[in-house]
PDB file of C-alpha atoms in Angstrom:
ATOM      1  CA  MET U 216      -0.019  -0.063   0.103  1.00  0.00           C
ATOM      2  CA  LYS U 217       1.209   3.393  -0.908  1.00  0.00           C
ATOM      3  CA  ALA U 218       1.104   6.280   1.521  1.00  0.00           C
ATOM      4  CA  THR U 219      -1.214   9.222  -0.002  1.00  0.00           C
ATOM      5  CA  SER U 220      -0.039  12.959  -0.368  1.00  0.00           C
ATOM      6  CA  ALA U 221      -2.195  14.982   2.076  1.00  0.00           C
ATOM      7  CA  LEU U 222      -1.480  18.469   0.344  1.00  0.00           C
ATOM      8  CA  ARG U 223      -2.235  18.546  -3.283  1.00  0.00           C
ATOM      9  CA  GLY U 224      -4.684  20.278  -5.563  1.00  0.00           C
ATOM     10  CA  PRO U 225      -7.643  22.145  -4.199  1.00  0.00           C
ATOM     11  CA  LEU U 226      -6.637  20.891  -0.673  1.00  0.00           C
ATOM     12  CA  THR U 227      -3.496  22.994  -0.847  1.00  0.00           C
ATOM     13  CA  LEU U 228      -5.643  25.940  -1.763  1.00  0.00           C
ATOM     14  CA  LEU U 229      -7.869  25.286   1.306  1.00  0.00           C
ATOM     15  CA  PHE U 230      -4.636  25.000   3.643  1.00  0.00           C
ATOM     16  CA  LEU U 231      -3.430  28.397   2.500  1.00  0.00           C
ATOM     17  CA  ALA U 232      -6.888  30.052   3.118  1.00  0.00           C
ATOM     18  CA  LEU U 233      -6.896  28.525   6.641  1.00  0.00           C
ATOM     19  CA  CYS U 234      -3.190  29.677   7.391  1.00  0.00           C
ATOM     20  CA  GLY U 235      -4.042  33.026   6.555  1.00  0.00           C
ATOM     21  CA  CYS U 236      -3.550  34.403  10.250  1.00  0.00           C
ATOM     22  CA  ALA U 237      -0.893  36.962   9.940  1.00  0.00           C
ATOM     23  CA  ALA U 238       1.023  37.734  12.852  1.00  0.00           C
ATOM     24  CA  ALA U 239       3.490  40.413  13.631  1.00  0.00           C
ATOM     25  CA  SER U 240       7.151  39.549  13.471  1.00  0.00           C
ATOM     26  CA  CYS U 241       8.650  39.605  16.468  1.00  0.00           C
ATOM     27  CA  ASP U 242      11.896  38.321  18.410  1.00  0.00           C
ATOM     28  CA  PRO U 243      12.004  35.838  21.308  1.00  0.00           C
ATOM     29  CA  ALA U 244      14.755  37.692  22.678  1.00  0.00           C
ATOM     30  CA  GLY U 245      12.535  40.192  24.701  1.00  0.00           C
ATOM     31  CA  ARG U 246      11.517  42.993  22.465  1.00  0.00           C
ATOM     32  CA  GLY U 247       8.149  43.416  24.276  1.00  0.00           C
ATOM     33  CA  ARG U 248       5.861  41.532  21.610  1.00  0.00           C
ATOM     34  CA  THR U 249       3.553  38.830  22.015  1.00  0.00           C
ATOM     35  CA  THR U 250       4.728  35.441  21.021  1.00  0.00           C
ATOM     36  CA  GLU U 251       2.398  32.452  19.755  1.00  0.00           C
ATOM     37  CA  CYS U 252       2.493  28.334  20.341  1.00  0.00           C
ATOM     38  CA  VAL U 253       0.549  26.624  17.453  1.00  0.00           C
ATOM     39  CA  ALA U 254      -1.146  23.431  18.423  1.00  0.00           C
ATOM     40  CA  PRO U 255      -1.713  21.378  15.128  1.00  0.00           C
ATOM     41  CA  ALA U 256      -5.068  19.853  16.611  1.00  0.00           C
ATOM     42  CA  ASN U 257      -8.148  20.808  18.543  1.00  0.00           C
ATOM     43  CA  PRO U 258      -7.759  21.783  22.314  1.00  0.00           C
ATOM     44  CA  GLY U 259      -7.462  18.680  24.693  1.00  0.00           C
ATOM     45  CA  GLY U 260      -4.763  16.707  22.936  1.00  0.00           C
ATOM     46  CA  GLY U 261      -1.119  16.087  23.285  1.00  0.00           C
ATOM     47  CA  TRP U 262      -0.032  18.873  21.373  1.00  0.00           C
ATOM     48  CA  ASP U 263      -2.481  21.172  22.669  1.00  0.00           C
ATOM     49  CA  LEU U 264      -1.768  20.451  26.345  1.00  0.00           C
ATOM     50  CA  THR U 265       2.133  20.799  25.407  1.00  0.00           C
ATOM     51  CA  CYS U 266       1.674  24.187  23.977  1.00  0.00           C
ATOM     52  CA  ARG U 267      -0.649  25.665  26.954  1.00  0.00           C
ATOM     53  CA  ALA U 268       1.894  24.442  29.526  1.00  0.00           C
ATOM     54  CA  VAL U 269       5.076  26.106  27.933  1.00  0.00           C
ATOM     55  CA  ALA U 270       2.795  29.124  27.111  1.00  0.00           C
ATOM     56  CA  ARG U 271       2.286  29.391  30.929  1.00  0.00           C
ATOM     57  CA  VAL U 272       5.473  28.399  32.205  1.00  0.00           C
ATOM     58  CA  LEU U 273       7.975  30.319  29.359  1.00  0.00           C
ATOM     59  CA  PRO U 274       6.733  34.033  30.493  1.00  0.00           C
ATOM     60  CA  GLU U 275       6.660  32.784  34.366  1.00  0.00           C
ATOM     61  CA  LEU U 276      10.497  32.439  33.823  1.00  0.00           C
ATOM     62  CA  GLY U 277      10.847  35.466  31.775  1.00  0.00           C
ATOM     63  CA  LEU U 278      11.717  33.584  28.848  1.00  0.00           C
ATOM     64  CA  SER U 279       9.177  34.991  26.741  1.00  0.00           C
ATOM     65  CA  PRO U 280       8.219  38.523  26.143  1.00  0.00           C
ATOM     66  CA  GLY U 281       5.104  39.335  27.606  1.00  0.00           C
ATOM     67  CA  ALA U 282       2.132  36.670  27.211  1.00  0.00           C
ATOM     68  CA  MET U 283       2.491  33.902  24.791  1.00  0.00           C
ATOM     69  CA  ARG U 284      -1.049  32.857  23.097  1.00  0.00           C
ATOM     70  CA  VAL U 285      -1.918  29.619  22.174  1.00  0.00           C
ATOM     71  CA  ILE U 286      -3.504  29.033  18.552  1.00  0.00           C
ATOM     72  CA  ASN U 287      -5.410  25.741  17.369  1.00  0.00           C
ATOM     73  CA  LEU U 288      -4.432  25.151  13.975  1.00  0.00           C
ATOM     74  CA  PRO U 289      -6.041  21.422  13.531  1.00  0.00           C
ATOM     75  CA  GLY U 290      -6.172  19.562  10.082  1.00  0.00           C
ATOM     76  CA  ALA U 291      -4.475  16.769   8.129  1.00  0.00           C
ATOM     77  CA  GLY U 292      -2.759  15.414  11.156  1.00  0.00           C
ATOM     78  CA  GLY U 293      -0.617  18.518  11.608  1.00  0.00           C
ATOM     79  CA  GLY U 294      -0.432  19.187   7.951  1.00  0.00           C
ATOM     80  CA  VAL U 295      -2.453  22.523   7.964  1.00  0.00           C
ATOM     81  CA  ALA U 296       0.159  23.783  10.679  1.00  0.00           C
ATOM     82  CA  PHE U 297       2.980  22.611   8.955  1.00  0.00           C
ATOM     83  CA  ALA U 298       1.626  24.435   5.875  1.00  0.00           C
ATOM     84  CA  ASN U 299       1.218  27.341   7.851  1.00  0.00           C
ATOM     85  CA  ALA U 300       4.842  27.600   9.001  1.00  0.00           C
ATOM     86  CA  VAL U 301       6.151  26.957   5.505  1.00  0.00           C
ATOM     87  CA  ALA U 302       4.009  29.102   3.208  1.00  0.00           C
ATOM     88  CA  GLN U 303       2.651  31.947   5.965  1.00  0.00           C
ATOM     89  CA  ARG U 304       5.068  32.436   8.657  1.00  0.00           C
ATOM     90  CA  GLY U 305       8.500  32.455   6.687  1.00  0.00           C
ATOM     91  CA  ASN U 306      11.035  34.202   8.953  1.00  0.00           C
ATOM     92  CA  ASP U 307       8.678  34.780  11.612  1.00  0.00           C
ATOM     93  CA  SER U 308      10.490  34.453  14.997  1.00  0.00           C
ATOM     94  CA  SER U 309       7.535  34.942  17.190  1.00  0.00           C
ATOM     95  CA  VAL U 310       6.082  31.404  16.699  1.00  0.00           C
ATOM     96  CA  LEU U 311       6.657  28.031  17.824  1.00  0.00           C
ATOM     97  CA  TYR U 312       5.028  25.016  16.321  1.00  0.00           C
ATOM     98  CA  ALA U 313       3.978  21.907  18.603  1.00  0.00           C
ATOM     99  CA  ALA U 314       5.369  18.433  17.290  1.00  0.00           C
ATOM    100  CA  SER U 315       5.729  14.793  18.059  1.00  0.00           C
ATOM    101  CA  PRO U 316       6.531  11.505  16.415  1.00  0.00           C
ATOM    102  CA  ALA U 317       3.070  11.891  14.952  1.00  0.00           C
ATOM    103  CA  THR U 318       4.566  14.812  12.872  1.00  0.00           C
ATOM    104  CA  THR U 319       7.725  12.970  11.716  1.00  0.00           C
ATOM    105  CA  LEU U 320       5.870   9.752  10.880  1.00  0.00           C
ATOM    106  CA  ARG U 321       3.708  11.769   8.530  1.00  0.00           C
ATOM    107  CA  LEU U 322       6.646  13.595   7.054  1.00  0.00           C
ATOM    108  CA  ALA U 323       8.419   9.914   6.610  1.00  0.00           C
ATOM    109  CA  GLN U 324       5.288   8.679   4.782  1.00  0.00           C
ATOM    110  CA  GLY U 325       5.118  11.719   2.367  1.00  0.00           C
ATOM    111  CA  GLN U 326       1.449  12.693   3.769  1.00  0.00           C
ATOM    112  CA  PHE U 327       2.122  16.272   3.678  1.00  0.00           C
ATOM    113  CA  GLY U 328       2.704  16.340  -0.062  1.00  0.00           C
ATOM    114  CA  HIS U 329       5.743  17.897  -1.403  1.00  0.00           C
ATOM    115  CA  LEU U 330       6.692  19.417   2.159  1.00  0.00           C
ATOM    116  CA  THR U 331       9.612  17.926   3.995  1.00  0.00           C
ATOM    117  CA  ALA U 332      11.274  17.773   7.377  1.00  0.00           C
ATOM    118  CA  GLN U 333      13.786  20.176   5.974  1.00  0.00           C
ATOM    119  CA  ASP U 334      11.413  22.964   5.209  1.00  0.00           C
ATOM    120  CA  VAL U 335      11.323  23.901   8.982  1.00  0.00           C
ATOM    121  CA  ARG U 336      13.682  24.087  11.769  1.00  0.00           C
ATOM    122  CA  TRP U 337      13.537  22.050  14.574  1.00  0.00           C
ATOM    123  CA  VAL U 338      14.027  23.516  18.152  1.00  0.00           C
ATOM    124  CA  GLY U 339      13.815  21.117  20.832  1.00  0.00           C
ATOM    125  CA  SER U 340      11.944  18.956  23.102  1.00  0.00           C
ATOM    126  CA  VAL U 341      10.289  19.328  26.518  1.00  0.00           C
ATOM    127  CA  GLY U 342       9.431  15.883  27.538  1.00  0.00           C
ATOM    128  CA  ALA U 343       8.280  12.552  26.652  1.00  0.00           C
ATOM    129  CA  GLU U 344       5.756   9.700  27.103  1.00  0.00           C
ATOM    130  CA  TYR U 345       6.471   6.113  26.383  1.00  0.00           C
ATOM    131  CA  GLY U 346       4.409   3.466  24.601  1.00  0.00           C
ATOM    132  CA  ILE U 347       2.620   0.694  26.125  1.00  0.00           C
ATOM    133  CA  LEU U 348       0.351  -2.507  25.467  1.00  0.00           C
ATOM    134  CA  ALA U 349      -2.447  -3.068  27.647  1.00  0.00           C
ATOM    135  CA  VAL U 350      -5.356  -5.440  27.915  1.00  0.00           C
ATOM    136  CA  ARG U 351      -8.564  -5.762  30.252  1.00  0.00           C
ATOM    137  CA  ASN U 352      -7.814  -7.034  33.817  1.00  0.00           C
ATOM    138  CA  ASP U 353      -9.872 -10.147  33.294  1.00  0.00           C
ATOM    139  CA  SER U 354      -7.900 -10.996  29.852  1.00  0.00           C
ATOM    140  CA  PRO U 355      -6.191 -14.386  29.919  1.00  0.00           C
ATOM    141  CA  TRP U 356      -2.778 -12.790  28.932  1.00  0.00           C
ATOM    142  CA  ARG U 357      -0.745 -12.149  31.831  1.00  0.00           C
ATOM    143  CA  SER U 358       2.605 -11.245  29.844  1.00  0.00           C
ATOM    144  CA  LEU U 359       3.504 -10.083  26.411  1.00  0.00           C
ATOM    145  CA  GLY U 360       4.701 -13.408  25.662  1.00  0.00           C
ATOM    146  CA  ASP U 361       1.359 -14.972  26.489  1.00  0.00           C
ATOM    147  CA  LEU U 362      -0.351 -12.449  23.948  1.00  0.00           C
ATOM    148  CA  VAL U 363       2.018 -13.064  21.199  1.00  0.00           C
ATOM    149  CA  GLU U 364       1.778 -17.123  21.467  1.00  0.00           C
ATOM    150  CA  ALA U 365      -2.002 -16.542  21.005  1.00  0.00           C
ATOM    151  CA  TRP U 366      -1.339 -13.998  18.497  1.00  0.00           C
ATOM    152  CA  ARG U 367       0.665 -16.318  16.337  1.00  0.00           C
ATOM    153  CA  LEU U 368      -1.852 -19.380  16.518  1.00  0.00           C
ATOM    154  CA  ASP U 369      -4.546 -16.902  14.892  1.00  0.00           C
ATOM    155  CA  PRO U 370      -3.521 -13.301  14.202  1.00  0.00           C
ATOM    156  CA  GLU U 371      -6.846 -12.320  12.877  1.00  0.00           C
ATOM    157  CA  SER U 372      -8.774 -13.418  15.958  1.00  0.00           C
ATOM    158  CA  LEU U 373      -7.430 -10.212  18.038  1.00  0.00           C
ATOM    159  CA  ILE U 374      -8.442  -6.749  17.667  1.00  0.00           C
ATOM    160  CA  VAL U 375      -6.092  -3.774  18.680  1.00  0.00           C
ATOM    161  CA  SER U 376      -7.348  -0.405  19.386  1.00  0.00           C
ATOM    162  CA  GLY U 377      -5.665   2.940  19.115  1.00  0.00           C
ATOM    163  CA  GLY U 378      -6.010   6.539  19.083  1.00  0.00           C
ATOM    164  CA  SER U 379      -4.225   7.524  15.830  1.00  0.00           C
ATOM    165  CA  ALA U 380      -5.301   6.903  12.370  1.00  0.00           C
ATOM    166  CA  VAL U 381      -4.370   3.748  10.394  1.00  0.00           C
ATOM    167  CA  ALA U 382      -0.710   3.974   9.734  1.00  0.00           C
ATOM    168  CA  GLY U 383      -0.255   6.351  12.657  1.00  0.00           C
ATOM    169  CA  GLN U 384       1.798   5.867  15.601  1.00  0.00           C
ATOM    170  CA  ASP U 385      -0.334   3.613  17.779  1.00  0.00           C
ATOM    171  CA  HIS U 386      -0.961   1.389  14.709  1.00  0.00           C
ATOM    172  CA  MET U 387       2.807   1.364  14.134  1.00  0.00           C
ATOM    173  CA  LYS U 388       3.572   0.019  17.369  1.00  0.00           C
ATOM    174  CA  ILE U 389       1.630  -3.121  16.729  1.00  0.00           C
ATOM    175  CA  LEU U 390       2.800  -3.502  13.346  1.00  0.00           C
ATOM    176  CA  LEU U 391       6.468  -3.519  14.469  1.00  0.00           C
ATOM    177  CA  LEU U 392       5.744  -5.745  17.322  1.00  0.00           C
ATOM    178  CA  ALA U 393       3.953  -8.284  14.711  1.00  0.00           C
ATOM    179  CA  ARG U 394       7.237  -7.882  12.691  1.00  0.00           C
ATOM    180  CA  ARG U 395       9.412  -8.560  15.625  1.00  0.00           C
ATOM    181  CA  ALA U 396       7.250 -11.472  16.489  1.00  0.00           C
ATOM    182  CA  ARG U 397       7.384 -12.942  12.869  1.00  0.00           C
ATOM    183  CA  ILE U 398       3.411 -12.370  12.613  1.00  0.00           C
ATOM    184  CA  ASP U 399       2.460 -11.220   9.041  1.00  0.00           C
ATOM    185  CA  PRO U 400       1.608  -7.400   9.384  1.00  0.00           C
ATOM    186  CA  ARG U 401      -0.977  -7.638   6.939  1.00  0.00           C
ATOM    187  CA  ARG U 402      -3.204  -9.912   9.140  1.00  0.00           C
ATOM    188  CA  ILE U 403      -3.237  -7.516  11.948  1.00  0.00           C
ATOM    189  CA  ARG U 404      -6.706  -6.320  13.009  1.00  0.00           C
ATOM    190  CA  TYR U 405      -6.456  -2.600  14.089  1.00  0.00           C
ATOM    191  CA  VAL U 406      -9.263  -0.285  14.892  1.00  0.00           C
ATOM    192  CA  ALA U 407      -8.638   3.481  14.866  1.00  0.00           C
ATOM    193  CA  PHE U 408     -10.666   5.815  17.276  1.00  0.00           C
ATOM    194  CA  ASP U 409     -10.544   9.529  17.576  1.00  0.00           C
ATOM    195  CA  GLY U 410      -8.107   9.715  20.545  1.00  0.00           C
ATOM    196  CA  GLY U 411      -6.961   7.337  23.147  1.00  0.00           C
ATOM    197  CA  GLY U 412      -9.843   7.788  25.512  1.00  0.00           C
ATOM    198  CA  GLU U 413     -12.307   6.138  22.773  1.00  0.00           C
ATOM    199  CA  ALA U 414      -9.794   3.439  22.271  1.00  0.00           C
ATOM    200  CA  MET U 415      -9.681   2.929  26.046  1.00  0.00           C
ATOM    201  CA  THR U 416     -13.406   2.900  26.116  1.00  0.00           C
ATOM    202  CA  ALA U 417     -13.645   0.176  23.379  1.00  0.00           C
ATOM    203  CA  LEU U 418     -11.165  -1.942  25.413  1.00  0.00           C
ATOM    204  CA  LEU U 419     -13.017  -1.704  28.268  1.00  0.00           C
ATOM    205  CA  GLY U 420     -16.312  -2.275  26.699  1.00  0.00           C
ATOM    206  CA  GLY U 421     -14.846  -5.662  25.423  1.00  0.00           C
ATOM    207  CA  PHE U 422     -15.091  -4.566  21.615  1.00  0.00           C
ATOM    208  CA  VAL U 423     -11.402  -4.858  21.135  1.00  0.00           C
ATOM    209  CA  ASP U 424      -8.709  -7.345  22.795  1.00  0.00           C
ATOM    210  CA  VAL U 425      -5.627  -4.973  23.265  1.00  0.00           C
ATOM    211  CA  PHE U 426      -4.860  -1.194  23.638  1.00  0.00           C
ATOM    212  CA  SER U 427      -1.889   0.096  21.816  1.00  0.00           C
ATOM    213  CA  GLY U 428      -1.360   3.815  23.519  1.00  0.00           C
ATOM    214  CA  GLU U 429       0.930   5.800  26.025  1.00  0.00           C
ATOM    215  CA  ALA U 430       1.675   5.386  29.576  1.00  0.00           C
ATOM    216  CA  SER U 431      -0.232   8.597  30.417  1.00  0.00           C
ATOM    217  CA  GLU U 432      -3.438   7.068  28.954  1.00  0.00           C
ATOM    218  CA  VAL U 433      -3.523   3.948  31.225  1.00  0.00           C
ATOM    219  CA  GLU U 434      -2.365   4.976  34.671  1.00  0.00           C
ATOM    220  CA  GLY U 435      -5.995   5.789  35.840  1.00  0.00           C
ATOM    221  CA  GLN U 436      -7.362   2.656  34.686  1.00  0.00           C
ATOM    222  CA  VAL U 437      -4.576   0.504  36.226  1.00  0.00           C
ATOM    223  CA  GLU U 438      -4.986   2.297  39.448  1.00  0.00           C
ATOM    224  CA  ALA U 439      -8.567   1.314  39.189  1.00  0.00           C
ATOM    225  CA  GLY U 440      -7.459  -2.288  38.631  1.00  0.00           C
ATOM    226  CA  ASP U 441      -9.480  -2.382  35.305  1.00  0.00           C
ATOM    227  CA  VAL U 442      -6.624  -2.562  33.025  1.00  0.00           C
ATOM    228  CA  ARG U 443      -3.270  -4.826  33.019  1.00  0.00           C
ATOM    229  CA  VAL U 444      -0.364  -3.382  31.220  1.00  0.00           C
ATOM    230  CA  LEU U 445       1.713  -6.043  29.499  1.00  0.00           C
ATOM    231  CA  ALA U 446       4.822  -4.252  28.334  1.00  0.00           C
ATOM    232  CA  VAL U 447       6.227  -0.699  28.255  1.00  0.00           C
ATOM    233  CA  LEU U 448       8.006   0.418  25.048  1.00  0.00           C
ATOM    234  CA  SER U 449      11.073   2.077  26.733  1.00  0.00           C
ATOM    235  CA  GLY U 450      14.580   1.462  27.340  1.00  0.00           C
ATOM    236  CA  GLU U 451      14.147   0.818  30.818  1.00  0.00           C
ATOM    237  CA  ARG U 452      11.319   0.237  33.349  1.00  0.00           C
ATOM    238  CA  LEU U 453       9.014   3.185  34.203  1.00  0.00           C
ATOM    239  CA  GLY U 454       8.426   4.198  37.779  1.00  0.00           C
ATOM    240  CA  GLY U 455       5.077   5.064  39.563  1.00  0.00           C
ATOM    241  CA  LEU U 456       2.002   2.646  38.792  1.00  0.00           C
ATOM    242  CA  LEU U 457       3.885   0.961  36.246  1.00  0.00           C
ATOM    243  CA  ALA U 458       7.370   0.187  37.973  1.00  0.00           C
ATOM    244  CA  GLY U 459       6.557  -3.553  38.064  1.00  0.00           C
ATOM    245  CA  VAL U 460       5.774  -3.700  34.177  1.00  0.00           C
ATOM    246  CA  PRO U 461       8.658  -5.174  32.313  1.00  0.00           C
ATOM    247  CA  THR U 462       9.777  -3.501  28.944  1.00  0.00           C
ATOM    248  CA  ALA U 463       9.028  -5.165  25.823  1.00  0.00           C
ATOM    249  CA  ARG U 464      12.903  -5.799  25.393  1.00  0.00           C
ATOM    250  CA  GLU U 465      12.595  -7.813  28.824  1.00  0.00           C
ATOM    251  CA  SER U 466      10.253  -9.845  27.164  1.00  0.00           C
ATOM    252  CA  GLY U 467      12.270 -10.840  24.103  1.00  0.00           C
ATOM    253  CA  TYR U 468      11.105  -7.996  21.634  1.00  0.00           C
ATOM    254  CA  ASP U 469      13.357  -5.388  20.596  1.00  0.00           C
ATOM    255  CA  LEU U 470      10.758  -2.309  20.179  1.00  0.00           C
ATOM    256  CA  GLU U 471      10.869   0.861  21.976  1.00  0.00           C
ATOM    257  CA  TRP U 472       8.545   3.932  21.149  1.00  0.00           C
ATOM    258  CA  ILE U 473       9.188   7.526  22.714  1.00  0.00           C
ATOM    259  CA  THR U 474       6.511   9.982  22.441  1.00  0.00           C
ATOM    260  CA  TRP U 475       8.566  13.330  22.413  1.00  0.00           C
ATOM    261  CA  ARG U 476       6.917  16.493  22.764  1.00  0.00           C
ATOM    262  CA  GLY U 477       8.810  19.137  21.112  1.00  0.00           C
ATOM    263  CA  PHE U 478       8.761  22.324  18.653  1.00  0.00           C
ATOM    264  CA  TYR U 479       9.639  23.507  15.205  1.00  0.00           C
ATOM    265  CA  VAL U 480       9.951  27.089  13.759  1.00  0.00           C
ATOM    266  CA  PRO U 481       9.417  28.338  10.364  1.00  0.00           C
ATOM    267  CA  GLY U 482      12.436  27.443   8.163  1.00  0.00           C
ATOM    268  CA  GLU U 483      13.500  30.926   7.291  1.00  0.00           C
ATOM    269  CA  VAL U 484      13.920  32.034  10.986  1.00  0.00           C
ATOM    270  CA  PRO U 485      17.604  33.662  11.546  1.00  0.00           C
ATOM    271  CA  ASP U 486      20.113  31.613  13.437  1.00  0.00           C
ATOM    272  CA  SER U 487      20.094  34.167  15.997  1.00  0.00           C
ATOM    273  CA  ALA U 488      16.345  33.800  16.761  1.00  0.00           C
ATOM    274  CA  TYR U 489      16.523  30.024  16.598  1.00  0.00           C
ATOM    275  CA  ASP U 490      19.457  29.856  19.180  1.00  0.00           C
ATOM    276  CA  ARG U 491      17.609  31.924  21.500  1.00  0.00           C
ATOM    277  CA  TRP U 492      14.473  29.837  21.134  1.00  0.00           C
ATOM    278  CA  ALA U 493      16.626  26.609  22.052  1.00  0.00           C
ATOM    279  CA  GLU U 494      18.157  28.470  24.785  1.00  0.00           C
ATOM    280  CA  ALA U 495      14.941  29.317  26.290  1.00  0.00           C
ATOM    281  CA  LEU U 496      13.686  25.605  25.820  1.00  0.00           C
ATOM    282  CA  ASP U 497      17.064  24.554  27.581  1.00  0.00           C
ATOM    283  CA  ARG U 498      16.361  26.880  30.550  1.00  0.00           C
ATOM    284  CA  LEU U 499      12.638  25.691  30.519  1.00  0.00           C
ATOM    285  CA  ASN U 500      13.796  22.009  30.973  1.00  0.00           C
ATOM    286  CA  GLU U 501      15.897  22.802  33.833  1.00  0.00           C
ATOM    287  CA  SER U 502      13.576  24.828  35.743  1.00  0.00           C
ATOM    288  CA  GLU U 503      11.378  23.513  38.717  1.00  0.00           C
ATOM    289  CA  PRO U 504       8.046  25.286  37.479  1.00  0.00           C
ATOM    290  CA  TRP U 505       8.609  23.126  34.247  1.00  0.00           C
ATOM    291  CA  GLN U 506       9.415  19.737  36.216  1.00  0.00           C
ATOM    292  CA  ARG U 507       6.111  20.491  38.194  1.00  0.00           C
ATOM    293  CA  ALA U 508       4.260  20.961  34.881  1.00  0.00           C
ATOM    294  CA  GLN U 509       5.963  17.749  33.499  1.00  0.00           C
ATOM    295  CA  ALA U 510       4.497  15.950  36.502  1.00  0.00           C
ATOM    296  CA  GLU U 511       1.026  17.354  36.086  1.00  0.00           C
ATOM    297  CA  ASN U 512       0.733  16.534  32.519  1.00  0.00           C
ATOM    298  CA  ARG U 513       2.542  12.900  33.109  1.00  0.00           C
ATOM    299  CA  LEU U 514       5.613  13.748  30.990  1.00  0.00           C
ATOM    300  CA  ARG U 515       8.766  12.451  31.670  1.00  0.00           C
ATOM    301  CA  PRO U 516      12.212  14.387  31.123  1.00  0.00           C
ATOM    302  CA  PHE U 517      13.345  14.416  27.454  1.00  0.00           C
ATOM    303  CA  SER U 518      15.506  17.497  27.171  1.00  0.00           C
ATOM    304  CA  MET U 519      17.461  18.110  23.581  1.00  0.00           C
ATOM    305  CA  SER U 520      17.858  21.194  21.741  1.00  0.00           C
ATOM    306  CA  GLY U 521      19.220  22.889  18.772  1.00  0.00           C
ATOM    307  CA  PRO U 522      21.215  21.116  15.950  1.00  0.00           C
ATOM    308  CA  GLN U 523      21.223  17.954  18.185  1.00  0.00           C
ATOM    309  CA  PHE U 524      17.541  17.827  18.142  1.00  0.00           C
ATOM    310  CA  GLU U 525      17.482  18.605  14.538  1.00  0.00           C
ATOM    311  CA  ALA U 526      19.574  15.467  13.641  1.00  0.00           C
ATOM    312  CA  PHE U 527      17.591  13.484  16.108  1.00  0.00           C
ATOM    313  CA  VAL U 528      14.463  14.402  14.163  1.00  0.00           C
ATOM    314  CA  MET U 529      16.173  13.904  10.903  1.00  0.00           C
ATOM    315  CA  GLN U 530      17.212  10.401  11.709  1.00  0.00           C
ATOM    316  CA  GLN U 531      13.789   9.508  13.141  1.00  0.00           C
ATOM    317  CA  VAL U 532      12.245  10.456   9.972  1.00  0.00           C
ATOM    318  CA  ARG U 533      14.719   8.255   8.071  1.00  0.00           C
ATOM    319  CA  GLU U 534      14.010   5.418  10.469  1.00  0.00           C
ATOM    320  CA  PHE U 535      10.156   5.931  10.105  1.00  0.00           C
ATOM    321  CA  ARG U 536      10.372   5.941   6.465  1.00  0.00           C
ATOM    322  CA  GLU U 537      12.136   2.584   6.666  1.00  0.00           C
ATOM    323  CA  MET U 538       9.953   1.052   8.967  1.00  0.00           C
ATOM    324  CA  SER U 539       7.275   2.075   6.847  1.00  0.00           C
ATOM    325  CA  ARG U 540       8.621   0.345   4.158  1.00  0.00           C
ATOM    326  CA  GLU U 541       9.318  -2.676   6.277  1.00  0.00           C
ATOM    327  CA  ILE U 542       5.722  -3.438   7.002  1.00  0.00           C
ATOM    328  CA  GLY U 543       4.360  -2.476   3.587  1.00  0.00           C
ATOM    329  CA  LEU U 544       3.034   1.000   4.322  1.00  0.00           C
ATOM    330  CA  LEU U 545       5.878   2.286   1.668  1.00  0.00           C
ATOM    331  CA  ARG U 546       7.022   0.981  -1.419  1.00  0.00           C
TER     332      ARG U 546
END
């Protein structure tokens, strides 16, 4: 199956019309002008929560001149916001755009049309979540090994739910596990829901067998005793309520999924402004108010900025492109 291009023909014109929110050009060094954080989705999701948390703490620390506005610009899985940065904001130093692996995955699959990761400048990350695989507490599977064994016997008998679209990050986690377990990814039954909350409701209601999501999405259900997490997709075990859950690697499957939260700026922003944004995020990550905000938003530390972060993103795009080819999403 070949990934489709999301920004072509009339849809491109629609994007440009939606992205016509002109903002005064300003400098994040502190010249008294308002800055903005663009969340490429409606209120309530991870991008929006990241923007709102950063928009609260940066001014509190004196790292942003005056107030910082949050602008919601949903559409095309982040494509509308990405097109806005490229086509409308150019060298505008006043704006940050929220991003995550959902952004780099779509770029890797060519779902933003002719736009690429090189069209913007990647500034830094401010935290991360880790992927998990979970089942209902009354499920017969007590471990990831139990699940995979049953899955191998009859792959099409199990249904997986996730809060991302087909070929999105929740789907990719389960496809990669299937690949590692030598199960034909084409036989995997995945049901996409509009967010992790709906996907979890489907699991609890018995409509699906497995939930593919993030650690923060299951902690409440784990505490209530409704859900059993079979594996965390991190390099080492997580703390808190999930401290006793083994990693996928401990269970014999070399699989990690880090959902970082970070930002990019328009591609023509000068080096001086780019460096100031990177420094501001470094100082934010080191601050006590941000560490409290991370705890409130169930984020774990994941700090990277400037050229190091840019190199990390480019490498992730390459890896996601290869993964997508590996499991048949790209030719």
